[in-house]
PDB file of C-alpha atoms in Angstrom:
ATOM      1  CA  UNK A 290     231.246  -3.109  29.581  1.00 72.00           C
ATOM      2  CA  UNK A 291     232.417  -0.351  27.284  1.00 70.00           C
ATOM      3  CA  UNK A 292     234.573   1.009  30.115  1.00 72.00           C
ATOM      4  CA  UNK A 293     236.012  -2.441  30.933  1.00 77.00           C
ATOM      5  CA  UNK A 294     236.904  -3.069  27.128  1.00 77.00           C
ATOM      6  CA  UNK A 295     238.392   0.280  26.885  1.00 74.00           C
ATOM      7  CA  UNK A 296     240.533  -0.065  30.225  1.00 77.00           C
ATOM      8  CA  UNK A 297     241.708  -3.591  28.839  1.00 81.00           C
ATOM      9  CA  UNK A 298     242.871  -2.306  25.704  1.00 80.00           C
ATOM     10  CA  UNK A 299     244.751   0.537  27.604  1.00 80.00           C
ATOM     11  CA  UNK A 300     246.213  -1.859  29.885  1.00 85.00           C
ATOM     12  CA  UNK A 301     247.467  -4.027  26.756  1.00 84.00           C
ATOM     13  CA  UNK A 302     249.118  -0.903  25.056  1.00 81.00           C
ATOM     14  CA  UNK A 303     250.677   0.356  28.174  1.00 84.00           C
ATOM     15  CA  UNK A 304     252.393  -3.133  29.019  1.00 87.00           C
ATOM     16  CA  UNK A 305     253.413  -3.607  25.425  1.00 88.00           C
ATOM     17  CA  UNK A 306     255.156  -0.157  25.084  1.00 87.00           C
ATOM     18  CA  UNK A 307     256.566  -0.528  28.603  1.00 90.00           C
ATOM     19  CA  UNK A 308     258.065  -4.110  27.754  1.00 92.00           C
ATOM     20  CA  UNK A 309     259.576  -2.727  24.430  1.00 91.00           C
ATOM     21  CA  UNK A 310     261.142   0.199  26.342  1.00 91.00           C
ATOM     22  CA  UNK A 311     262.477  -2.090  29.115  1.00 92.00           C
ATOM     23  CA  UNK A 312     264.253  -4.364  26.510  1.00 92.00           C
ATOM     24  CA  UNK A 313     265.714  -1.324  24.717  1.00 92.00           C
ATOM     25  CA  UNK A 314     267.097  -0.064  28.032  1.00 91.00           C
ATOM     26  CA  UNK A 315     268.523  -3.369  29.241  1.00 91.00           C
ATOM     27  CA  UNK A 316     270.209  -3.695  25.850  1.00 91.00           C
ATOM     28  CA  UNK A 317     271.697   0.027  26.067  1.00 90.00           C
ATOM     29  CA  UNK A 318     272.714  -0.616  29.546  1.00 87.00           C
ATOM     30  CA  UNK A 319     274.064  -4.127  29.157  1.00 87.00           C
ATOM     31  CA  UNK A 320     277.662  -3.270  30.119  1.00 86.00           C
ATOM     32  CA  UNK A 321     276.499  -1.330  33.104  1.00 85.00           C
ATOM     33  CA  UNK A 322     274.480  -4.357  34.163  1.00 86.00           C
ATOM     34  CA  UNK A 323     277.268  -6.918  33.661  1.00 85.00           C
ATOM     35  CA  UNK A 324     279.401  -4.821  35.926  1.00 84.00           C
ATOM     36  CA  UNK A 325     276.989  -5.036  38.872  1.00 85.00           C
ATOM     37  CA  UNK A 326     277.351  -7.648  41.601  1.00 87.00           C
ATOM     38  CA  UNK A 327     275.196 -10.597  40.493  1.00 89.00           C
ATOM     39  CA  UNK A 328     272.672 -10.329  43.179  1.00 89.00           C
ATOM     40  CA  UNK A 329     271.974  -6.587  42.468  1.00 88.00           C
ATOM     41  CA  UNK A 330     271.808  -7.528  38.824  1.00 90.00           C
ATOM     42  CA  UNK A 331     269.229 -10.156  39.356  1.00 91.00           C
ATOM     43  CA  UNK A 332     267.137  -7.676  41.484  1.00 89.00           C
ATOM     44  CA  UNK A 333     267.269  -5.180  38.657  1.00 90.00           C
ATOM     45  CA  UNK A 334     266.283  -7.712  36.057  1.00 93.00           C
ATOM     46  CA  UNK A 335     263.385  -8.955  38.181  1.00 94.00           C
ATOM     47  CA  UNK A 336     262.280  -5.189  38.610  1.00 91.00           C
ATOM     48  CA  UNK A 337     262.328  -4.934  34.628  1.00 92.00           C
ATOM     49  CA  UNK A 338     260.310  -8.033  34.379  1.00 94.00           C
ATOM     50  CA  UNK A 339     257.771  -6.638  36.831  1.00 93.00           C
ATOM     51  CA  UNK A 340     257.635  -3.073  35.007  1.00 91.00           C
ATOM     52  CA  UNK A 341     255.130  -3.876  32.226  1.00 92.00           C
ATOM     53  CA  UNK A 342     252.512  -5.209  34.859  1.00 91.00           C
ATOM     54  CA  UNK A 343     253.114  -2.320  37.459  1.00 89.00           C
ATOM     55  CA  UNK A 344     253.154   0.478  35.000  1.00 86.00           C
ATOM     56  CA  UNK A 345     250.106  -0.705  33.155  1.00 87.00           C
ATOM     57  CA  UNK A 346     248.183  -1.234  36.324  1.00 87.00           C
ATOM     58  CA  UNK A 347     249.085   2.184  37.558  1.00 81.00           C
ATOM     59  CA  UNK A 348     248.056   3.946  34.364  1.00 79.00           C
ATOM     60  CA  UNK A 349     244.579   2.155  34.338  1.00 81.00           C
ATOM     61  CA  UNK A 350     243.923   2.945  37.989  1.00 78.00           C
ATOM     62  CA  UNK A 351     245.030   6.758  37.263  1.00 73.00           C
ATOM     63  CA  UNK A 352     242.852   6.845  34.081  1.00 75.00           C
ATOM     64  CA  UNK A 353     239.601   4.965  35.742  1.00 75.00           C
ATOM     65  CA  UNK A 354     239.968   6.722  39.283  1.00 70.00           C
ATOM     66  CA  UNK A 355     241.505  10.379  38.564  1.00 61.00           C
ATOM     67  CA  UNK A 356     238.987  12.356  40.537  1.00 58.00           C
ATOM     68  CA  UNK A 357     239.673  10.526  43.637  1.00 54.00           C
ATOM     69  CA  UNK A 358     243.307  11.132  43.643  1.00 53.00           C
ATOM     70  CA  UNK A 359     244.666  13.923  45.747  1.00 53.00           C
ATOM     71  CA  UNK A 360     241.292  15.094  46.669  1.00 57.00           C
ATOM     72  CA  UNK A 361     240.280  15.872  42.969  1.00 57.00           C
ATOM     73  CA  UNK A 362     236.535  16.568  42.287  1.00 57.00           C
ATOM     74  CA  UNK A 363     234.628  14.797  39.386  1.00 58.00           C
ATOM     75  CA  UNK A 364     236.217  16.405  36.319  1.00 60.00           C
ATOM     76  CA  UNK A 365     234.286  14.863  33.692  1.00 61.00           C
ATOM     77  CA  UNK A 366     231.568  17.839  33.561  1.00 58.00           C
ATOM     78  CA  UNK A 367     234.675  20.123  32.810  1.00 60.00           C
ATOM     79  CA  UNK A 368     235.198  18.989  29.245  1.00 62.00           C
ATOM     80  CA  UNK A 369     231.799  17.907  27.697  1.00 60.00           C
ATOM     81  CA  UNK A 370     231.492  16.553  24.183  1.00 61.00           C
ATOM     82  CA  UNK A 371     234.538  14.485  25.072  1.00 63.00           C
ATOM     83  CA  UNK A 372     235.255  10.540  25.448  1.00 67.00           C
ATOM     84  CA  UNK A 373     235.087   9.890  29.117  1.00 69.00           C
ATOM     85  CA  UNK A 374     236.784   6.825  30.754  1.00 71.00           C
ATOM     86  CA  UNK A 375     235.680   7.013  34.282  1.00 68.00           C
ATOM     87  CA  UNK A 376     234.080   4.313  36.667  1.00 67.00           C
ATOM     88  CA  UNK A 377     231.505   6.812  37.729  1.00 63.00           C
ATOM     89  CA  UNK A 378     230.200   7.624  34.202  1.00 64.00           C
ATOM     90  CA  UNK A 379     231.335   4.651  32.070  1.00 64.00           C
ATOM     91  CA  UNK A 380     232.199   4.443  28.503  1.00 65.00           C
ATOM     92  CA  UNK A 381     230.691   3.643  25.151  1.00 63.00           C
ATOM     93  CA  UNK A 382     231.572   0.478  23.549  1.00 67.00           C
ATOM     94  CA  UNK A 383     235.112   0.851  21.870  1.00 65.00           C
ATOM     95  CA  UNK A 384     236.081   1.013  18.198  1.00 67.00           C
ATOM     96  CA  UNK A 385     236.742  -2.243  16.507  1.00 69.00           C
ATOM     97  CA  UNK A 386     240.630  -1.454  16.469  1.00 69.00           C
ATOM     98  CA  UNK A 387     240.741  -0.663  20.097  1.00 68.00           C
ATOM     99  CA  UNK A 388     238.622  -3.848  20.857  1.00 71.00           C
ATOM    100  CA  UNK A 389     240.855  -6.186  18.901  1.00 77.00           C
ATOM    101  CA  UNK A 390     243.872  -4.895  20.595  1.00 73.00           C
ATOM    102  CA  UNK A 391     242.513  -5.268  23.870  1.00 74.00           C
ATOM    103  CA  UNK A 392     241.344  -8.748  23.284  1.00 79.00           C
ATOM    104  CA  UNK A 393     244.236 -10.103  21.499  1.00 82.00           C
ATOM    105  CA  UNK A 394     246.660  -8.845  24.286  1.00 80.00           C
ATOM    106  CA  UNK A 395     244.448 -10.132  26.858  1.00 80.00           C
ATOM    107  CA  UNK A 396     244.485 -13.629  25.375  1.00 84.00           C
ATOM    108  CA  UNK A 397     248.098 -13.372  25.016  1.00 81.00           C
ATOM    109  CA  UNK A 398     248.523 -12.664  28.919  1.00 83.00           C
ATOM    110  CA  UNK A 399     245.898 -15.152  29.936  1.00 86.00           C
ATOM    111  CA  UNK A 400     247.466 -18.097  27.912  1.00 85.00           C
ATOM    112  CA  UNK A 401     250.910 -17.262  29.165  1.00 83.00           C
ATOM    113  CA  UNK A 402     249.525 -17.182  32.811  1.00 86.00           C
ATOM    114  CA  UNK A 403     248.018 -20.371  32.328  1.00 88.00           C
ATOM    115  CA  UNK A 404     250.939 -22.124  30.748  1.00 86.00           C
ATOM    116  CA  UNK A 405     252.979 -20.812  33.854  1.00 84.00           C
ATOM    117  CA  UNK A 406     250.307 -22.164  36.361  1.00 86.00           C
ATOM    118  CA  UNK A 407     250.573 -25.528  34.327  1.00 87.00           C
ATOM    119  CA  UNK A 408     254.146 -25.670  34.827  1.00 84.00           C
ATOM    120  CA  UNK A 409     254.085 -24.959  38.317  1.00 82.00           C
ATOM    121  CA  UNK A 410     251.491 -27.732  38.785  1.00 84.00           C
ATOM    122  CA  UNK A 411     253.678 -30.258  36.997  1.00 85.00           C
ATOM    123  CA  UNK A 412     256.638 -29.265  38.662  1.00 81.00           C
ATOM    124  CA  UNK A 413     254.768 -29.752  42.247  1.00 81.00           C
ATOM    125  CA  UNK A 414     253.662 -33.071  41.092  1.00 84.00           C
ATOM    126  CA  UNK A 415     257.315 -34.087  40.071  1.00 81.00           C
ATOM    127  CA  UNK A 416     258.665 -32.737  43.180  1.00 81.00           C
ATOM    128  CA  UNK A 417     256.262 -35.129  45.141  1.00 83.00           C
ATOM    129  CA  UNK A 418     257.310 -38.013  43.148  1.00 83.00           C
ATOM    130  CA  UNK A 419     261.031 -37.068  43.808  1.00 79.00           C
ATOM    131  CA  UNK A 420     260.646 -36.900  47.412  1.00 82.00           C
ATOM    132  CA  UNK A 421     258.966 -40.139  47.695  1.00 84.00           C
ATOM    133  CA  UNK A 422     261.914 -41.831  46.538  1.00 82.00           C
ATOM    134  CA  UNK A 423     264.398 -39.717  48.508  1.00 84.00           C
ATOM    135  CA  UNK A 424     265.602 -39.858  52.101  1.00 88.00           C
ATOM    136  CA  UNK A 425     266.335 -36.685  54.479  1.00 87.00           C
ATOM    137  CA  UNK A 426     269.834 -36.463  55.738  1.00 87.00           C
ATOM    138  CA  UNK A 427     269.994 -33.082  57.566  1.00 84.00           C
ATOM    139  CA  UNK A 428     269.310 -30.363  55.103  1.00 86.00           C
ATOM    140  CA  UNK A 429     269.769 -32.585  52.257  1.00 89.00           C
ATOM    141  CA  UNK A 430     267.333 -34.640  50.234  1.00 90.00           C
ATOM    142  CA  UNK A 431     269.257 -37.872  48.893  1.00 91.00           C
ATOM    143  CA  UNK A 432     268.182 -39.778  45.909  1.00 88.00           C
ATOM    144  CA  UNK A 433     269.611 -43.095  45.041  1.00 87.00           C
ATOM    145  CA  UNK A 434     271.976 -43.388  42.114  1.00 80.00           C
ATOM    146  CA  UNK A 435     275.436 -42.569  40.958  1.00 79.00           C
ATOM    147  CA  UNK A 436     274.333 -39.686  38.529  1.00 80.00           C
ATOM    148  CA  UNK A 437     275.796 -36.282  39.414  1.00 82.00           C
ATOM    149  CA  UNK A 438     272.783 -34.395  40.872  1.00 85.00           C
ATOM    150  CA  UNK A 439     272.490 -31.408  42.928  1.00 88.00           C
ATOM    151  CA  UNK A 440     269.521 -28.771  42.616  1.00 88.00           C
ATOM    152  CA  UNK A 441     267.335 -26.659  44.645  1.00 90.00           C
ATOM    153  CA  UNK A 442     263.402 -26.802  44.324  1.00 87.00           C
ATOM    154  CA  UNK A 443     260.560 -25.519  46.115  1.00 83.00           C
ATOM    155  CA  UNK A 444     258.905 -22.104  46.029  1.00 81.00           C
ATOM    156  CA  UNK A 445     258.177 -21.043  49.597  1.00 84.00           C
ATOM    157  CA  UNK A 446     260.373 -23.702  51.347  1.00 86.00           C
ATOM    158  CA  UNK A 447     263.222 -24.352  49.063  1.00 89.00           C
ATOM    159  CA  UNK A 448     264.850 -27.787  49.342  1.00 90.00           C
ATOM    160  CA  UNK A 449     268.280 -29.198  48.226  1.00 91.00           C
ATOM    161  CA  UNK A 450     268.285 -32.471  46.487  1.00 91.00           C
ATOM    162  CA  UNK A 451     271.431 -34.400  45.594  1.00 90.00           C
ATOM    163  CA  UNK A 452     272.046 -37.817  44.527  1.00 88.00           C
ATOM    164  CA  UNK A 453     273.711 -40.509  46.713  1.00 89.00           C
ATOM    165  CA  UNK A 454     277.128 -40.200  44.784  1.00 85.00           C
ATOM    166  CA  UNK A 455     277.195 -36.706  46.059  1.00 86.00           C
ATOM    167  CA  UNK A 456     275.878 -37.099  49.561  1.00 86.00           C
ATOM    168  CA  UNK A 457     278.418 -39.841  50.094  1.00 84.00           C
ATOM    169  CA  UNK A 458     281.396 -37.524  49.192  1.00 82.00           C
ATOM    170  CA  UNK A 459     279.899 -34.149  50.424  1.00 74.00           C
ATOM    171  CA  UNK A 460     283.380 -33.000  51.428  1.00 82.00           C
ATOM    172  CA  UNK A 461     284.544 -33.084  47.925  1.00 86.00           C
ATOM    173  CA  UNK A 462     281.568 -31.350  46.809  1.00 88.00           C
ATOM    174  CA  UNK A 463     281.228 -28.625  49.294  1.00 91.00           C
ATOM    175  CA  UNK A 464     281.355 -25.871  46.720  1.00 91.00           C
ATOM    176  CA  UNK A 465     278.327 -27.546  45.239  1.00 92.00           C
ATOM    177  CA  UNK A 466     276.339 -27.622  48.276  1.00 92.00           C
ATOM    178  CA  UNK A 467     277.335 -23.969  49.260  1.00 93.00           C
ATOM    179  CA  UNK A 468     276.153 -23.127  45.713  1.00 93.00           C
ATOM    180  CA  UNK A 469     272.671 -24.808  46.248  1.00 92.00           C
ATOM    181  CA  UNK A 470     272.217 -23.301  49.711  1.00 93.00           C
ATOM    182  CA  UNK A 471     272.878 -19.743  48.198  1.00 93.00           C
ATOM    183  CA  UNK A 472     269.748 -20.638  45.738  1.00 93.00           C
ATOM    184  CA  UNK A 473     267.767 -21.881  48.604  1.00 93.00           C
ATOM    185  CA  UNK A 474     268.562 -19.045  51.085  1.00 92.00           C
ATOM    186  CA  UNK A 475     267.673 -16.429  48.306  1.00 92.00           C
ATOM    187  CA  UNK A 476     264.509 -18.336  47.187  1.00 92.00           C
ATOM    188  CA  UNK A 477     265.671 -18.391  43.574  1.00 92.00           C
ATOM    189  CA  UNK A 478     263.124 -21.062  42.405  1.00 90.00           C
ATOM    190  CA  UNK A 479     260.447 -18.716  43.477  1.00 91.00           C
ATOM    191  CA  UNK A 480     261.935 -15.717  41.856  1.00 93.00           C
ATOM    192  CA  UNK A 481     262.447 -17.719  38.668  1.00 91.00           C
ATOM    193  CA  UNK A 482     258.937 -18.991  38.798  1.00 90.00           C
ATOM    194  CA  UNK A 483     257.473 -15.308  39.269  1.00 92.00           C
ATOM    195  CA  UNK A 484     259.791 -14.180  36.463  1.00 93.00           C
ATOM    196  CA  UNK A 485     258.492 -16.564  34.016  1.00 90.00           C
ATOM    197  CA  UNK A 486     254.945 -15.831  34.975  1.00 91.00           C
ATOM    198  CA  UNK A 487     255.601 -12.131  34.613  1.00 93.00           C
ATOM    199  CA  UNK A 488     256.633 -12.826  30.914  1.00 91.00           C
ATOM    200  CA  UNK A 489     252.865 -12.946  30.168  1.00 88.00           C
ATOM    201  CA  UNK A 490     253.049  -9.168  30.149  1.00 90.00           C
ATOM    202  CA  UNK A 491     255.970  -8.843  27.802  1.00 90.00           C
ATOM    203  CA  UNK A 492     256.248  -8.816  24.040  1.00 84.00           C
ATOM    204  CA  UNK A 493     257.235 -12.080  22.630  1.00 82.00           C
ATOM    205  CA  UNK A 494     260.816 -12.819  22.970  1.00 86.00           C
ATOM    206  CA  UNK A 495     261.505  -9.781  25.383  1.00 91.00           C
ATOM    207  CA  UNK A 496     260.275 -11.753  28.537  1.00 90.00           C
ATOM    208  CA  UNK A 497     262.302 -14.835  27.729  1.00 91.00           C
ATOM    209  CA  UNK A 498     265.595 -12.679  27.058  1.00 93.00           C
ATOM    210  CA  UNK A 499     265.055 -11.115  30.672  1.00 94.00           C
ATOM    211  CA  UNK A 500     264.484 -14.344  32.239  1.00 93.00           C
ATOM    212  CA  UNK A 501     267.561 -15.871  30.661  1.00 92.00           C
ATOM    213  CA  UNK A 502     269.612 -12.915  32.018  1.00 93.00           C
ATOM    214  CA  UNK A 503     268.127 -13.214  35.395  1.00 94.00           C
ATOM    215  CA  UNK A 504     269.063 -16.998  35.527  1.00 93.00           C
ATOM    216  CA  UNK A 505     272.436 -16.311  34.737  1.00 92.00           C
ATOM    217  CA  UNK A 506     272.897 -13.660  37.176  1.00 93.00           C
ATOM    218  CA  UNK A 507     271.460 -16.063  39.951  1.00 93.00           C
ATOM    219  CA  UNK A 508     274.156 -18.700  39.046  1.00 93.00           C
ATOM    220  CA  UNK A 509     277.096 -16.124  39.284  1.00 92.00           C
ATOM    221  CA  UNK A 510     275.696 -14.961  42.607  1.00 92.00           C
ATOM    222  CA  UNK A 511     275.640 -18.482  43.834  1.00 93.00           C
ATOM    223  CA  UNK A 512     279.170 -18.958  42.758  1.00 92.00           C
ATOM    224  CA  UNK A 513     280.219 -15.874  44.522  1.00 91.00           C
ATOM    225  CA  UNK A 514     278.304 -17.146  47.928  1.00 92.00           C
ATOM    226  CA  UNK A 515     280.162 -20.606  47.448  1.00 93.00           C
ATOM    227  CA  UNK A 516     283.512 -18.925  46.928  1.00 92.00           C
ATOM    228  CA  UNK A 517     283.017 -16.635  50.127  1.00 92.00           C
ATOM    229  CA  UNK A 518     281.975 -19.729  52.080  1.00 93.00           C
ATOM    230  CA  UNK A 519     284.921 -21.920  50.996  1.00 92.00           C
ATOM    231  CA  UNK A 520     287.327 -18.940  50.764  1.00 91.00           C
ATOM    232  CA  UNK A 521     288.884 -19.971  47.570  1.00 91.00           C
ATOM    233  CA  UNK A 522     287.417 -18.884  44.116  1.00 91.00           C
ATOM    234  CA  UNK A 523     289.889 -21.304  42.269  1.00 92.00           C
ATOM    235  CA  UNK A 524     288.560 -24.250  44.225  1.00 93.00           C
ATOM    236  CA  UNK A 525     284.854 -23.330  43.220  1.00 92.00           C
ATOM    237  CA  UNK A 526     286.071 -23.196  39.486  1.00 92.00           C
ATOM    238  CA  UNK A 527     287.931 -26.460  39.811  1.00 92.00           C
ATOM    239  CA  UNK A 528     284.738 -28.060  41.175  1.00 91.00           C
ATOM    240  CA  UNK A 529     282.598 -26.714  38.293  1.00 90.00           C
ATOM    241  CA  UNK A 530     285.006 -28.198  35.902  1.00 89.00           C
ATOM    242  CA  UNK A 531     285.187 -31.561  37.719  1.00 88.00           C
ATOM    243  CA  UNK A 532     281.516 -31.737  38.030  1.00 86.00           C
ATOM    244  CA  UNK A 533     281.238 -31.389  34.193  1.00 85.00           C
ATOM    245  CA  UNK A 534     283.911 -34.093  33.558  1.00 84.00           C
ATOM    246  CA  UNK A 535     282.057 -36.278  35.973  1.00 81.00           C
ATOM    247  CA  UNK A 536     278.778 -35.732  33.991  1.00 76.00           C
ATOM    248  CA  UNK A 537     280.408 -36.664  30.769  1.00 74.00           C
ATOM    249  CA  UNK A 538     282.189 -39.711  32.109  1.00 70.00           C
ATOM    250  CA  UNK A 539     278.631 -40.908  33.639  1.00 61.00           C
ATOM    251  CA  UNK A 540     277.234 -40.659  30.054  1.00 54.00           C
ATOM    252  CA  UNK A 541     274.431 -38.863  31.530  1.00 53.00           C
ATOM    253  CA  UNK A 542     273.570 -35.182  31.779  1.00 50.00           C
ATOM    254  CA  UNK A 543     274.120 -34.041  35.327  1.00 47.00           C
ATOM    255  CA  UNK A 544     271.516 -32.097  36.905  1.00 55.00           C
ATOM    256  CA  UNK A 545     271.637 -28.640  38.566  1.00 64.00           C
ATOM    257  CA  UNK A 546     275.077 -27.483  39.496  1.00 74.00           C
ATOM    258  CA  UNK A 547     276.618 -26.781  35.999  1.00 69.00           C
ATOM    259  CA  UNK A 548     273.467 -25.238  34.649  1.00 75.00           C
ATOM    260  CA  UNK A 549     273.913 -21.582  33.261  1.00 78.00           C
ATOM    261  CA  UNK A 550     276.672 -19.930  31.456  1.00 83.00           C
ATOM    262  CA  UNK A 551     279.502 -22.516  32.234  1.00 85.00           C
ATOM    263  CA  UNK A 552     282.326 -20.730  30.451  1.00 87.00           C
ATOM    264  CA  UNK A 553     281.330 -17.309  31.897  1.00 87.00           C
ATOM    265  CA  UNK A 554     281.153 -18.988  35.356  1.00 88.00           C
ATOM    266  CA  UNK A 555     284.494 -20.259  35.297  1.00 89.00           C
ATOM    267  CA  UNK A 556     286.053 -17.096  33.877  1.00 88.00           C
ATOM    268  CA  UNK A 557     284.352 -14.896  36.478  1.00 87.00           C
ATOM    269  CA  UNK A 558     285.729 -17.339  39.194  1.00 89.00           C
ATOM    270  CA  UNK A 559     289.281 -17.610  37.814  1.00 87.00           C
ATOM    271  CA  UNK A 560     289.646 -13.942  36.734  1.00 80.00           C
ATOM    272  CA  UNK A 561     287.112 -11.918  39.049  1.00 71.00           C
ATOM    273  CA  UNK A 562     286.159  -8.428  37.902  1.00 70.00           C
ATOM    274  CA  UNK A 563     285.628  -5.779  40.347  1.00 68.00           C
ATOM    275  CA  UNK A 564     281.706  -5.694  40.577  1.00 71.00           C
ATOM    276  CA  UNK A 565     279.994  -2.410  41.407  1.00 68.00           C
ATOM    277  CA  UNK A 566     277.491  -2.231  44.239  1.00 67.00           C
ATOM    278  CA  UNK A 567     274.032  -2.133  42.802  1.00 65.00           C
ATOM    279  CA  UNK A 568     270.745  -1.223  44.163  1.00 66.00           C
ATOM    280  CA  UNK A 569     269.333  -2.936  47.418  1.00 63.00           C
ATOM    281  CA  UNK A 570     265.832  -4.142  48.000  1.00 61.00           C
ATOM    282  CA  UNK A 571     265.041  -0.930  49.894  1.00 67.00           C
ATOM    283  CA  UNK A 572     266.427   1.344  47.360  1.00 67.00           C
ATOM    284  CA  UNK A 573     264.213  -0.475  44.521  1.00 66.00           C
ATOM    285  CA  UNK A 574     261.041  -0.147  46.707  1.00 69.00           C
ATOM    286  CA  UNK A 575     261.929   3.797  47.255  1.00 70.00           C
ATOM    287  CA  UNK A 576     262.081   3.853  43.310  1.00 71.00           C
ATOM    288  CA  UNK A 577     258.702   2.016  43.178  1.00 67.00           C
ATOM    289  CA  UNK A 578     257.209   4.601  45.522  1.00 70.00           C
ATOM    290  CA  UNK A 579     258.675   7.483  43.550  1.00 72.00           C
ATOM    291  CA  UNK A 580     256.897   6.164  40.445  1.00 69.00           C
ATOM    292  CA  UNK A 581     253.764   5.925  42.076  1.00 64.00           C
ATOM    293  CA  UNK A 582     254.038   9.355  43.565  1.00 64.00           C
ATOM    294  CA  UNK A 583     254.834  10.640  39.895  1.00 66.00           C
ATOM    295  CA  UNK A 584     251.748   8.899  38.176  1.00 62.00           C
ATOM    296  CA  UNK A 585     249.567  10.190  40.985  1.00 59.00           C
ATOM    297  CA  UNK A 586     250.743  13.801  40.315  1.00 56.00           C
ATOM    298  CA  UNK A 587     250.115  13.477  36.445  1.00 59.00           C
ATOM    299  CA  UNK A 588     246.907  11.420  36.929  1.00 59.00           C
ATOM    300  CA  UNK A 589     244.570  13.960  35.582  1.00 58.00           C
ATOM    301  CA  UNK A 590     246.806  15.144  32.384  1.00 66.00           C
ATOM    302  CA  UNK A 591     247.275  11.258  31.729  1.00 66.00           C
ATOM    303  CA  UNK A 592     243.327  10.836  32.007  1.00 66.00           C
ATOM    304  CA  UNK A 593     242.636  13.319  29.611  1.00 67.00           C
ATOM    305  CA  UNK A 594     245.486  12.389  27.096  1.00 69.00           C
ATOM    306  CA  UNK A 595     244.117   8.808  27.188  1.00 70.00           C
ATOM    307  CA  UNK A 596     240.585   9.935  26.563  1.00 67.00           C
ATOM    308  CA  UNK A 597     241.682  12.170  23.778  1.00 67.00           C
ATOM    309  CA  UNK A 598     243.737   9.357  21.973  1.00 67.00           C
ATOM    310  CA  UNK A 599     240.941   6.796  22.311  1.00 64.00           C
ATOM    311  CA  UNK A 600     238.359   9.412  21.182  1.00 62.00           C
ATOM    312  CA  UNK A 601     240.499   9.855  17.965  1.00 61.00           C
ATOM    313  CA  UNK A 602     240.496   6.329  17.403  1.00 58.00           C
ATOM    314  CA  UNK A 603     236.672   6.312  17.544  1.00 54.00           C
ATOM    315  CA  UNK A 604     235.910   9.138  15.633  1.00 53.00           C
TER     316      UNK A 604
END
């Protein structure tokens, strides 16, 4: 029990510190991120959202199991009279401060995870109700009504849902459909849900900011995909403005296509900047592997450092 409580507190401190550092890095390199191709920017932002959970997990594993890494022997007998955090030897009950930090952070994470799961459950139920009233036409699920609607839902198998008004004039709204196809092909709904779930391991406010940036990048990426498919950026921008006008004329808020940073989307379509190429998925995986290797190499010093700090708090 003592070891579990110590490791819970360590996990909490690790993700809190990592979250703050990630937020600072994103703000410092905001200009660089804005210059990246939107899909690459979305990948980096998702990696930033995942970082606190990944780093905290690696640190906890490195602290609890250091003597099994790289063929190391049980080192606990090399420094007697010292707090030990090891799955073989356990640990005493932690100090009240350590205990409170761990339990409060655990309560925050668990509550956020429960909220995310509840949102996903409600979304699934809402999707079932929507599909019960829709008909399938090719790749599109069509809902009755004249309200402008076009959105993509579904985690593992994304579906494109449009209103009857959009389906009946699909040629006019080709840019809208290409935009939604981009969301479906990239599984953006799944990425967004995972991103919101990962905010459970971010300091309050930090995760929400990163998710907002991620959504904006996904919308810009979908616009780029639509412009490439149509071959005319101006037409996509005009469609975006026309959709907004239609939504206002219908006196009801249109759904889907015009979400995100409307002014930025129009400006980037009309006056595109030259995007830098960003990291691919394989490069990000390589970076993660390198991080794991570095943490493996420093596992023993890290273990001793954590024991020293926690031992000081207990003294």
